[in-house]
Amino acid sequence: MKTNQHLAPHLTGLRAKRPVQIKPNGLDIRLNQLAQQLGVTLKELAPLLQLSESTLHRLRRQTALSGPTAERVELLQQVIQHGLRVYADDEQALQDWLRYPLGELDGRTPLQTLTTIAGFTQVNDVLGRIEHGIFY
């Protein structure tokens, strides 16, 4: 079965050059930090990475990420960094915004939108409009 995963780098501008190497137990720490920054549980993080909860728990024991999962972790990090710039490093304000339904996202929350590659672009676009004072 052929997938469209080969299109992701063209849509996002990201291309994983090699697997992301992480120290032993480091992946578990990195995923926990990612969840903490987003204000989500690991159960809520799994769909953002396009993983089942059981697969996410298995990955936590590994020392490397590659392919689409590594790209999604990188995309989430970019959204977090952009959001922290917009909200002046106020992590709680970013977490609140991520859970707030937005008209620009058809009434969905940014977290709900981050389940697709196109959603990452939409969320970053909304953050860019906030950053530049462009409101509808």
XYZ file of C-alpha atoms in Angstrom:
136
model
C 0.000 0.000 0.000
C 1.434 3.332 -1.036
C 1.072 6.357 1.250
C 1.418 10.073 0.750
C 4.077 10.377 3.457
C 6.624 11.248 0.773
C 4.682 14.500 0.240
C 5.086 15.729 3.837
C 8.535 17.327 3.310
C 7.196 19.276 0.334
C 4.191 20.535 2.296
C 6.070 21.420 5.468
C 9.570 22.207 4.229
C 10.920 19.569 6.624
C 12.991 16.621 5.603
C 14.442 14.253 8.171
C 18.090 13.895 7.180
C 18.681 10.970 9.530
C 17.005 9.418 12.543
C 16.855 11.683 15.566
C 19.302 10.134 18.047
C 18.504 10.577 21.701
C 20.331 9.436 24.842
C 19.063 6.297 26.610
C 15.811 7.224 28.394
C 16.073 10.539 26.569
C 13.159 9.847 24.252
C 10.888 9.236 27.214
C 12.048 12.535 28.721
C 11.670 14.384 25.393
C 8.134 13.094 24.814
C 7.165 13.961 28.389
C 8.583 17.481 27.927
C 6.714 17.858 24.647
C 3.464 16.793 26.301
C 4.121 19.138 29.228
C 4.802 22.120 26.964
C 1.597 21.444 25.033
C -0.350 20.891 28.252
C -1.480 17.416 27.185
C -1.258 13.898 28.532
C 0.680 11.223 26.678
C -2.712 9.797 25.678
C -3.550 13.155 24.046
C -0.068 13.406 22.500
C -0.367 10.085 20.637
C -2.837 11.284 17.943
C -0.757 14.439 17.397
C 2.095 12.110 16.424
C -0.279 9.886 14.409
C 0.398 6.997 16.795
C -1.738 4.747 18.918
C -1.242 5.130 22.642
C 0.378 1.673 22.865
C 2.828 2.513 20.059
C 3.745 5.772 21.794
C 4.494 3.868 25.004
C 6.681 1.404 23.052
C 8.544 4.280 21.368
C 9.348 5.811 24.739
C 11.751 2.898 25.366
C 13.689 3.557 22.151
C 16.651 5.861 21.645
C 15.850 7.118 18.149
C 12.958 8.498 16.161
C 12.799 8.466 12.403
C 10.423 9.073 9.534
C 7.016 10.653 10.014
C 7.141 10.503 13.826
C 10.418 12.448 13.933
C 8.943 14.996 11.521
C 5.818 15.410 13.651
C 7.905 15.908 16.802
C 9.856 18.595 14.935
C 6.627 20.230 13.706
C 5.195 20.254 17.233
C 8.420 21.830 18.522
C 8.116 24.531 15.860
C 4.500 25.262 16.852
C 5.533 25.454 20.510
C 8.414 27.830 19.743
C 6.190 30.026 17.563
C 3.470 30.018 20.218
C 5.909 30.932 22.974
C 7.159 33.867 20.882
C 3.586 35.048 20.379
C 2.685 34.613 24.051
C 5.937 36.101 25.423
C 7.204 32.761 26.794
C 4.004 32.282 28.831
C 3.586 28.507 28.557
C 0.214 28.533 30.339
C -1.193 31.140 27.932
C -0.076 28.989 24.990
C -1.640 25.875 26.532
C -4.919 27.727 27.091
C -4.898 28.992 23.492
C -4.236 25.479 22.154
C -7.475 24.288 23.808
C -9.636 27.251 22.755
C -11.996 26.695 19.775
C -11.233 29.196 17.015
C -13.458 30.437 14.220
C -10.419 30.501 11.923
C -10.171 26.732 12.440
C -13.886 26.081 11.835
C -14.592 25.955 15.562
C -11.888 23.399 16.283
C -9.120 23.913 18.803
C -5.537 24.254 17.599
C -4.790 20.897 19.285
C -7.550 19.216 17.277
C -6.148 20.786 14.120
C -2.600 19.542 14.764
C -3.590 15.974 13.885
C -2.880 16.614 10.179
C 0.083 18.047 8.297
C -2.169 20.746 6.824
C -3.284 21.510 10.375
C 0.264 22.455 11.364
C 0.262 25.047 8.601
C -3.153 26.371 9.660
C -2.121 26.696 13.315
C 1.130 28.449 12.384
C -0.831 30.798 10.102
C -3.176 31.735 12.962
C -0.195 32.285 15.282
C 1.387 34.478 12.598
C -1.768 36.589 12.350
C -1.847 37.004 16.135
C 1.857 37.870 16.111
C 1.309 40.584 13.499
C -1.981 41.895 14.883
C -4.127 40.669 11.986
C -7.576 39.721 13.256
C -10.784 38.866 11.437
